[in-house]
PDB file of C-alpha atoms in Angstrom:
ATOM      1  CA  ASP A   1      69.947  95.962 167.581  1.00 52.00           C
ATOM      2  CA  THR A   2      69.495  92.765 169.568  1.00 71.00           C
ATOM      3  CA  GLY A   3      66.916  94.251 171.901  1.00 90.00           C
ATOM      4  CA  VAL A   4      66.761  94.242 175.678  1.00 94.00           C
ATOM      5  CA  SER A   5      67.403  90.814 177.137  1.00 95.00           C
ATOM      6  CA  GLN A   6      66.585  89.597 180.624  1.00 96.00           C
ATOM      7  CA  ASP A   7      67.714  86.522 182.449  1.00 96.00           C
ATOM      8  CA  PRO A   8      66.251  84.284 183.707  1.00 97.00           C
ATOM      9  CA  ARG A   9      62.806  84.247 182.093  1.00 95.00           C
ATOM     10  CA  HIS A  10      61.324  82.484 185.088  1.00 96.00           C
ATOM     11  CA  LYS A  11      62.476  82.098 188.676  1.00 97.00           C
ATOM     12  CA  ILE A  12      60.802  80.049 191.373  1.00 97.00           C
ATOM     13  CA  THR A  13      62.139  80.465 194.877  1.00 97.00           C
ATOM     14  CA  LYS A  14      61.185  79.793 198.472  1.00 97.00           C
ATOM     15  CA  ARG A  15      60.278  82.559 200.834  1.00 97.00           C
ATOM     16  CA  GLY A  16      63.344  83.952 202.543  1.00 97.00           C
ATOM     17  CA  GLN A  17      65.776  83.161 199.741  1.00 97.00           C
ATOM     18  CA  ASN A  18      67.706  85.787 197.793  1.00 98.00           C
ATOM     19  CA  VAL A  19      67.297  86.150 194.036  1.00 98.00           C
ATOM     20  CA  THR A  20      69.151  88.142 191.405  1.00 98.00           C
ATOM     21  CA  PHE A  21      67.986  89.124 187.930  1.00 97.00           C
ATOM     22  CA  ARG A  22      70.061  90.428 185.064  1.00 98.00           C
ATOM     23  CA  CYS A  23      69.213  92.895 182.322  1.00 98.00           C
ATOM     24  CA  ASP A  24      71.285  93.598 179.218  1.00 97.00           C
ATOM     25  CA  PRO A  25      70.083  96.802 177.544  1.00 95.00           C
ATOM     26  CA  ILE A  26      70.540  97.856 173.943  1.00 93.00           C
ATOM     27  CA  SER A  27      74.231  98.592 173.744  1.00 89.00           C
ATOM     28  CA  GLU A  28      74.181 102.297 172.939  1.00 86.00           C
ATOM     29  CA  HIS A  29      71.452 103.165 175.449  1.00 90.00           C
ATOM     30  CA  ASN A  30      72.637 105.095 178.478  1.00 91.00           C
ATOM     31  CA  ARG A  31      69.385 104.842 180.437  1.00 92.00           C
ATOM     32  CA  LEU A  32      68.122 101.670 182.047  1.00 95.00           C
ATOM     33  CA  TYR A  33      64.859 101.237 183.958  1.00 95.00           C
ATOM     34  CA  TRP A  34      63.366  98.560 186.186  1.00 97.00           C
ATOM     35  CA  TYR A  35      59.614  98.085 186.515  1.00 97.00           C
ATOM     36  CA  ARG A  36      57.460  95.591 188.373  1.00 97.00           C
ATOM     37  CA  GLN A  37      54.192  94.244 186.994  1.00 95.00           C
ATOM     38  CA  THR A  38      51.691  92.230 188.999  1.00 94.00           C
ATOM     39  CA  LEU A  39      48.885  90.208 187.461  1.00 90.00           C
ATOM     40  CA  GLY A  40      46.203  92.373 185.898  1.00 87.00           C
ATOM     41  CA  GLN A  41      48.065  95.619 186.546  1.00 91.00           C
ATOM     42  CA  GLY A  42      50.282  97.901 184.542  1.00 93.00           C
ATOM     43  CA  PRO A  43      54.015  98.097 185.178  1.00 95.00           C
ATOM     44  CA  GLU A  44      55.142 100.214 188.124  1.00 95.00           C
ATOM     45  CA  PHE A  45      58.398 102.146 188.092  1.00 94.00           C
ATOM     46  CA  LEU A  46      61.066 100.894 190.512  1.00 95.00           C
ATOM     47  CA  THR A  47      64.320 102.645 189.637  1.00 95.00           C
ATOM     48  CA  TYR A  48      66.457 103.967 186.808  1.00 93.00           C
ATOM     49  CA  PHE A  49      70.080 104.497 185.903  1.00 94.00           C
ATOM     50  CA  GLN A  50      71.824 106.948 183.674  1.00 92.00           C
ATOM     51  CA  ASN A  51      75.059 105.215 182.797  1.00 92.00           C
ATOM     52  CA  GLU A  52      76.233 103.746 186.118  1.00 93.00           C
ATOM     53  CA  ALA A  53      74.477 106.297 188.333  1.00 93.00           C
ATOM     54  CA  GLN A  54      71.217 105.311 189.993  1.00 93.00           C
ATOM     55  CA  LEU A  55      69.246 108.546 189.745  1.00 91.00           C
ATOM     56  CA  GLU A  56      65.885 107.694 191.241  1.00 89.00           C
ATOM     57  CA  LYS A  57      64.282 104.974 193.362  1.00 91.00           C
ATOM     58  CA  SER A  58      60.581 104.475 193.913  1.00 90.00           C
ATOM     59  CA  ARG A  59      59.209 104.065 197.421  1.00 88.00           C
ATOM     60  CA  LEU A  60      58.171 100.600 196.159  1.00 85.00           C
ATOM     61  CA  LEU A  61      61.855  99.655 196.327  1.00 86.00           C
ATOM     62  CA  SER A  62      62.178  98.530 199.925  1.00 89.00           C
ATOM     63  CA  ASP A  63      65.498  97.975 201.700  1.00 92.00           C
ATOM     64  CA  ARG A  64      65.408  94.354 200.560  1.00 95.00           C
ATOM     65  CA  PHE A  65      65.805  95.455 196.947  1.00 96.00           C
ATOM     66  CA  SER A  66      69.060  96.644 195.442  1.00 95.00           C
ATOM     67  CA  ALA A  67      69.937  97.436 191.868  1.00 96.00           C
ATOM     68  CA  GLU A  68      73.317  98.031 190.300  1.00 96.00           C
ATOM     69  CA  ARG A  69      74.739  98.961 186.949  1.00 96.00           C
ATOM     70  CA  PRO A  70      78.444  98.811 187.685  1.00 91.00           C
ATOM     71  CA  LYS A  71      79.928  99.669 184.307  1.00 87.00           C
ATOM     72  CA  GLY A  72      77.008 101.437 182.759  1.00 85.00           C
ATOM     73  CA  SER A  73      76.125  98.405 180.672  1.00 91.00           C
ATOM     74  CA  PHE A  74      74.168  95.476 182.152  1.00 96.00           C
ATOM     75  CA  SER A  75      72.222  95.822 185.376  1.00 97.00           C
ATOM     76  CA  THR A  76      71.284  93.457 188.198  1.00 97.00           C
ATOM     77  CA  LEU A  77      68.300  93.598 190.514  1.00 97.00           C
ATOM     78  CA  GLU A  78      68.636  91.654 193.758  1.00 97.00           C
ATOM     79  CA  ILE A  79      65.846  90.869 196.187  1.00 97.00           C
ATOM     80  CA  GLN A  80      66.927  89.682 199.612  1.00 97.00           C
ATOM     81  CA  ARG A  81      64.765  87.598 201.948  1.00 97.00           C
ATOM     82  CA  THR A  82      62.011  87.240 199.363  1.00 97.00           C
ATOM     83  CA  GLU A  83      58.379  87.426 200.428  1.00 96.00           C
ATOM     84  CA  GLN A  84      55.290  86.092 198.677  1.00 96.00           C
ATOM     85  CA  GLY A  85      54.294  89.651 197.872  1.00 95.00           C
ATOM     86  CA  ASP A  86      57.418  89.963 195.718  1.00 96.00           C
ATOM     87  CA  SER A  87      55.900  87.572 193.179  1.00 97.00           C
ATOM     88  CA  ALA A  88      55.591  89.576 189.969  1.00 97.00           C
ATOM     89  CA  MET A  89      57.030  90.145 186.532  1.00 96.00           C
ATOM     90  CA  TYR A  90      60.167  92.282 186.691  1.00 97.00           C
ATOM     91  CA  LEU A  91      60.679  94.297 183.526  1.00 97.00           C
ATOM     92  CA  CYS A  92      63.761  96.061 182.297  1.00 97.00           C
ATOM     93  CA  ALA A  93      63.753  98.828 179.721  1.00 95.00           C
ATOM     94  CA  SER A  94      66.379 101.008 178.089  1.00 94.00           C
ATOM     95  CA  SER A  95      66.473 104.211 176.096  1.00 90.00           C
ATOM     96  CA  SER A  96      68.904 106.739 174.747  1.00 85.00           C
ATOM     97  CA  GLY A  97      67.758 109.102 177.472  1.00 65.00           C
ATOM     98  CA  THR A  98      66.320 112.070 175.640  1.00 62.00           C
ATOM     99  CA  GLU A  99      62.736 112.893 176.564  1.00 55.00           C
ATOM    100  CA  GLY A 100      60.471 111.474 173.883  1.00 58.00           C
ATOM    101  CA  LYS A 101      62.997 108.909 172.708  1.00 70.00           C
ATOM    102  CA  LYS A 102      61.645 105.422 172.314  1.00 80.00           C
ATOM    103  CA  MET A 103      61.918 103.100 175.284  1.00 87.00           C
ATOM    104  CA  PHE A 104      62.538  99.410 174.611  1.00 91.00           C
ATOM    105  CA  PHE A 105      61.348  96.730 177.017  1.00 93.00           C
ATOM    106  CA  GLY A 106      62.653  93.261 177.668  1.00 94.00           C
ATOM    107  CA  SER A 107      60.344  90.257 177.996  1.00 93.00           C
ATOM    108  CA  GLY A 108      60.756  90.263 181.754  1.00 95.00           C
ATOM    109  CA  THR A 109      61.631  87.847 184.542  1.00 97.00           C
ATOM    110  CA  GLN A 110      58.634  86.156 186.152  1.00 96.00           C
ATOM    111  CA  LEU A 111      59.318  85.619 189.860  1.00 98.00           C
ATOM    112  CA  SER A 112      57.243  83.199 191.912  1.00 97.00           C
ATOM    113  CA  VAL A 113      57.870  83.086 195.653  1.00 97.00           C
ATOM    114  CA  LEU A 114      56.467  79.961 197.307  1.00 96.00           C
TER     115      LEU A 114
ATOM    116  CA  GLY B   1      50.882 111.997 191.961  1.00 85.00           C
ATOM    117  CA  ASP B   2      50.409 111.336 188.281  1.00 90.00           C
ATOM    118  CA  SER B   3      48.006 108.560 187.307  1.00 94.00           C
ATOM    119  CA  VAL B   4      46.419 106.884 184.286  1.00 96.00           C
ATOM    120  CA  THR B   5      43.006 105.234 184.162  1.00 96.00           C
ATOM    121  CA  GLN B   6      41.955 102.889 181.360  1.00 95.00           C
ATOM    122  CA  MET B   7      38.627 101.347 180.568  1.00 84.00           C
ATOM    123  CA  GLU B   8      38.338  97.966 182.172  1.00 82.00           C
ATOM    124  CA  GLY B   9      38.570  94.886 180.057  1.00 84.00           C
ATOM    125  CA  PRO B  10      38.503  92.405 178.730  1.00 94.00           C
ATOM    126  CA  VAL B  11      37.207  93.652 175.408  1.00 95.00           C
ATOM    127  CA  THR B  12      36.050  91.152 172.801  1.00 97.00           C
ATOM    128  CA  LEU B  13      35.228  92.194 169.251  1.00 96.00           C
ATOM    129  CA  SER B  14      34.667  90.601 165.900  1.00 97.00           C
ATOM    130  CA  GLU B  15      37.135  91.112 163.084  1.00 97.00           C
ATOM    131  CA  GLU B  16      36.639  94.405 161.185  1.00 96.00           C
ATOM    132  CA  ALA B  17      34.807  96.002 164.125  1.00 97.00           C
ATOM    133  CA  PHE B  18      35.617  99.535 165.317  1.00 97.00           C
ATOM    134  CA  LEU B  19      37.755  99.742 168.445  1.00 97.00           C
ATOM    135  CA  THR B  20      37.895 102.366 171.160  1.00 97.00           C
ATOM    136  CA  ILE B  21      39.852 101.939 174.385  1.00 97.00           C
ATOM    137  CA  ASN B  22      39.390 104.874 176.724  1.00 97.00           C
ATOM    138  CA  CYS B  23      42.263 106.421 178.643  1.00 97.00           C
ATOM    139  CA  THR B  24      42.247 109.428 180.945  1.00 97.00           C
ATOM    140  CA  TYR B  25      45.107 110.840 182.952  1.00 96.00           C
ATOM    141  CA  THR B  26      45.918 113.074 185.889  1.00 95.00           C
ATOM    142  CA  ALA B  27      49.188 114.946 185.785  1.00 92.00           C
ATOM    143  CA  THR B  28      50.812 118.178 186.764  1.00 85.00           C
ATOM    144  CA  GLY B  29      52.733 119.916 184.069  1.00 81.00           C
ATOM    145  CA  TYR B  30      52.777 118.775 180.455  1.00 84.00           C
ATOM    146  CA  PRO B  31      53.119 115.023 180.139  1.00 91.00           C
ATOM    147  CA  SER B  32      53.859 112.990 177.060  1.00 91.00           C
ATOM    148  CA  LEU B  33      51.300 110.258 176.385  1.00 94.00           C
ATOM    149  CA  PHE B  34      51.841 106.759 175.044  1.00 94.00           C
ATOM    150  CA  TRP B  35      50.089 103.561 174.084  1.00 96.00           C
ATOM    151  CA  TYR B  36      52.065 100.355 174.549  1.00 96.00           C
ATOM    152  CA  VAL B  37      51.012  96.908 173.368  1.00 96.00           C
ATOM    153  CA  GLN B  38      51.980  93.536 174.800  1.00 94.00           C
ATOM    154  CA  TYR B  39      51.470  90.536 172.553  1.00 92.00           C
ATOM    155  CA  PRO B  40      51.378  87.087 174.167  1.00 86.00           C
ATOM    156  CA  GLY B  41      54.848  86.020 175.301  1.00 82.00           C
ATOM    157  CA  GLU B  42      56.489  89.252 174.185  1.00 86.00           C
ATOM    158  CA  GLY B  43      57.734  92.432 175.831  1.00 87.00           C
ATOM    159  CA  LEU B  44      55.956  95.766 175.817  1.00 92.00           C
ATOM    160  CA  GLN B  45      56.218  97.613 172.520  1.00 93.00           C
ATOM    161  CA  LEU B  46      55.537 101.256 171.858  1.00 93.00           C
ATOM    162  CA  LEU B  47      52.480 101.551 169.625  1.00 96.00           C
ATOM    163  CA  LEU B  48      52.174 105.325 169.360  1.00 95.00           C
ATOM    164  CA  LYS B  49      52.821 108.526 171.255  1.00 93.00           C
ATOM    165  CA  ALA B  50      51.933 112.209 171.456  1.00 93.00           C
ATOM    166  CA  THR B  51      54.028 114.805 173.191  1.00 89.00           C
ATOM    167  CA  LYS B  52      51.787 117.874 173.296  1.00 90.00           C
ATOM    168  CA  ALA B  53      48.142 118.884 173.284  1.00 92.00           C
ATOM    169  CA  ASP B  54      46.210 118.213 170.058  1.00 94.00           C
ATOM    170  CA  ASP B  55      48.964 115.973 168.692  1.00 95.00           C
ATOM    171  CA  LYS B  56      47.735 112.782 167.075  1.00 97.00           C
ATOM    172  CA  GLY B  57      49.814 109.656 167.323  1.00 96.00           C
ATOM    173  CA  SER B  58      49.262 106.913 164.760  1.00 97.00           C
ATOM    174  CA  ASN B  59      50.717 103.535 163.848  1.00 96.00           C
ATOM    175  CA  LYS B  60      49.468 100.303 162.258  1.00 95.00           C
ATOM    176  CA  GLY B  61      46.000 101.797 161.766  1.00 97.00           C
ATOM    177  CA  PHE B  62      45.703 102.833 165.417  1.00 98.00           C
ATOM    178  CA  GLU B  63      45.247 106.482 166.361  1.00 98.00           C
ATOM    179  CA  ALA B  64      45.033 108.524 169.553  1.00 98.00           C
ATOM    180  CA  THR B  65      44.708 112.282 170.046  1.00 97.00           C
ATOM    181  CA  TYR B  66      46.119 114.144 173.051  1.00 96.00           C
ATOM    182  CA  ARG B  67      43.144 116.053 174.470  1.00 96.00           C
ATOM    183  CA  LYS B  68      44.267 118.408 177.221  1.00 94.00           C
ATOM    184  CA  GLU B  69      40.779 119.810 177.855  1.00 94.00           C
ATOM    185  CA  THR B  70      39.403 116.359 178.681  1.00 95.00           C
ATOM    186  CA  THR B  71      42.739 114.894 179.891  1.00 96.00           C
ATOM    187  CA  SER B  72      42.212 111.953 177.567  1.00 97.00           C
ATOM    188  CA  PHE B  73      44.155 109.869 175.048  1.00 97.00           C
ATOM    189  CA  HIS B  74      41.669 107.339 173.696  1.00 98.00           C
ATOM    190  CA  LEU B  75      42.940 104.620 171.360  1.00 98.00           C
ATOM    191  CA  GLU B  76      40.948 103.943 168.182  1.00 98.00           C
ATOM    192  CA  LYS B  77      41.140 101.674 165.180  1.00 98.00           C
ATOM    193  CA  GLY B  78      38.618 101.570 162.389  1.00 96.00           C
ATOM    194  CA  SER B  79      38.822  97.877 161.536  1.00 96.00           C
ATOM    195  CA  VAL B  80      40.507  95.432 163.891  1.00 97.00           C
ATOM    196  CA  GLN B  81      42.169  92.170 162.926  1.00 97.00           C
ATOM    197  CA  VAL B  82      42.708  88.934 164.804  1.00 96.00           C
ATOM    198  CA  SER B  83      46.401  89.846 165.011  1.00 95.00           C
ATOM    199  CA  ASP B  84      45.502  92.906 167.128  1.00 97.00           C
ATOM    200  CA  SER B  85      44.628  90.619 170.039  1.00 96.00           C
ATOM    201  CA  ALA B  86      46.909  91.750 172.873  1.00 96.00           C
ATOM    202  CA  VAL B  87      46.996  93.767 176.076  1.00 96.00           C
ATOM    203  CA  TYR B  88      47.081  97.539 175.561  1.00 97.00           C
ATOM    204  CA  PHE B  89      48.541  99.955 178.106  1.00 97.00           C
ATOM    205  CA  CYS B  90      48.105 103.702 178.225  1.00 97.00           C
ATOM    206  CA  ALA B  91      50.998 105.535 179.861  1.00 95.00           C
ATOM    207  CA  LEU B  92      52.396 108.966 180.537  1.00 93.00           C
ATOM    208  CA  SER B  93      55.774 110.433 181.301  1.00 90.00           C
ATOM    209  CA  ASP B  94      55.980 113.675 183.198  1.00 78.00           C
ATOM    210  CA  GLY B  95      58.220 115.435 180.716  1.00 70.00           C
ATOM    211  CA  GLN B  96      60.724 116.316 183.422  1.00 68.00           C
ATOM    212  CA  GLY B  97      63.578 114.448 181.818  1.00 67.00           C
ATOM    213  CA  ALA B  98      63.599 111.194 183.756  1.00 67.00           C
ATOM    214  CA  GLN B  99      61.350 109.629 181.112  1.00 78.00           C
ATOM    215  CA  LYS B 100      59.890 107.223 183.674  1.00 86.00           C
ATOM    216  CA  LEU B 101      56.461 105.965 182.719  1.00 91.00           C
ATOM    217  CA  VAL B 102      53.230 105.772 184.703  1.00 94.00           C
ATOM    218  CA  PHE B 103      50.981 103.046 183.270  1.00 96.00           C
ATOM    219  CA  GLY B 104      47.300 102.311 183.354  1.00 96.00           C
ATOM    220  CA  GLN B 105      46.168  98.864 184.377  1.00 95.00           C
ATOM    221  CA  GLY B 106      45.944  97.553 180.813  1.00 96.00           C
ATOM    222  CA  THR B 107      43.049  96.408 178.645  1.00 96.00           C
ATOM    223  CA  ARG B 108      43.012  92.893 177.212  1.00 96.00           C
ATOM    224  CA  LEU B 109      41.643  92.861 173.675  1.00 96.00           C
ATOM    225  CA  THR B 110      40.498  89.699 171.932  1.00 96.00           C
ATOM    226  CA  ILE B 111      39.449  89.747 168.281  1.00 97.00           C
ATOM    227  CA  ASN B 112      37.399  86.820 167.027  1.00 96.00           C
ATOM    228  CA  PRO B 113      37.445  85.854 163.341  1.00 94.00           C
TER     229      PRO B 113
END
């Protein structure tokens, strides 16, 4: 069990640029989640996958955001035309999918949009 | 929609003091309740959970009881240590199978020696 890993740890970009984050879940976990956490707040759900299928998207996930999990393993989260309001910690989590099963979080990608 | 409200922080205590962090929730149905902890520079870790009314979750000396009548899940520890300094998040999942979590805003706890 190597845990959930996210890359990069930090990303600084200029407004209007596109950014992409990667998440590698625990290998046997079929569910993968993305959350966003702003300073002083708890994480907010963005979207989740079961295997390669994206099953739910929050209304927080505007058209500029897209997430993929093409082979049911790693996932990417892309933000197009970044805005200063996108600055946040983006967290990935994975689980084996059964209600009540433990969810494991990565350390997150801290995005700063200048 | 579902929501979680935690007592505002930061909370500062001396070592060996008694800790309570209040958490109340609003949910339809029968949620599962969780406490997560985030140590400096690390990811969120599950501290404890309870999946039905009157269940008590416990781990590392921390306890919380699922109180349906008061819609609460307060975190307690009898004697805190400096190593307990972290941010604590109360959360719920709606029990509908998606397992997505709704978090409170977090409470920063600092324990002084």
